[in-house]
Amino acid sequence: MTLMTVERIKLFSTRSPWWCMIITVALTVGLTAIFSAATKPDDLSDLTPSVTQFAYNFGLVVMMVMAALTVTTEYRFGTIRSTFLAVPGRTQALLAKTAVVAGLAGVVGEITAVGSWAIAKAIRPDAPLALDTGQEFRNVFGVGLIYLLAAVFAIGLALLIRHTAGAIVVMLVYLFLAESLLPAIPRIGPHIQDWMPFIVGNNFVVAGQLETDDGPPVIEGLPFGPWGSLLYFAAVCFGLLALGLISAKRRDA
């Protein structure tokens, strides 16, 4: 608990996490508010709980950048050395950091998801935004779990790369290009894409959603159902974190 308290103090003593949280909430909730206000009265039937989460990936990227920065800035300024000198095991210190940062990301994810749904309901009270099914609850409340696990992924990647620019560039290229361009590879591309972590993780939120819905994109034929997708995504994220922890133990700080 002492390690987690230290990591919490370190996290909130800098401005970047606060800015990242503000940008995440403002971006996702703001875009949903604009979309809801722009929806014509005749199209209110299309404004569903899943549609209110169409912008969650924008906030997800910001929180992943924040998670990566919590690691790379410590390596950049050398403060990680003080941490490793004060704590007998590097793994315990890094796990405490992961718990604090991922927990914060999960909370922010829930705030953005519920906030997006709530503001859409406030702007368009006549829209069909009631949460009546398990799929609709996952559309909204499942977003926080994806944020939490994505932060774990970002920390693992940052431990492997260590440099801020390198970690962020690799992360953004992977998120915006690598997974989405795989179908361009003849024959095997679409099959490989079905196993990509963020494609599968997104399935936890959108499984059961209609393809014609304007919410987060749906990819048919994935190997797992919603909860299997979440477990697979978690396994990949924690696997990358494990590689990062091994790297941190073997390399000089």
C-alpha angles and dihedrals in degrees: 000000000000091000091051091049090052092049091048091053092048092048097051096039091076129065100229097077091050092050092047092052092047092048092047095052095040093047099048099036092039094052091048091051091051092047092048093048091049094051110108119235090244090057098049091110087068093057100093132157091265092054091056088064097054091112099047093105091062091058091042091061092050093052091047089053089051091051092050091048092056087065105033096048090055090054091044095054096033096240089126088072091061090050093051091047092051096046120060093217125041091206094061092051093048093045089052089051090049092050093051097044096042091046090052091048090051092051092048089048091054091047092052094045096047091039092053092049093044095049091048089051091048093050095041107027091167094058118104095256100137115128102231105144138050090246091056092049089051090049089062111021096035092067093077092058091053091050091050095050093042089057089054088051091050093050091050091050092047091052089054097046102027095188116103098220094043095048094047094045093049091047095049094044090051095046098044103030118014100058096037096047096052094092087065089071107092118249101342101044099083091045092052091048090058088067099045110121101233093043089053093041091053088054089067089064100038105033107129093022117128115254089229090059117111092224127100110327120273123217114195126218100034115163097242140047121237099283093038088052091053092051092048092049090048091050092053093046095049090042090057089046090053090053089049092051091050090050092049092052095049100042128069116257 
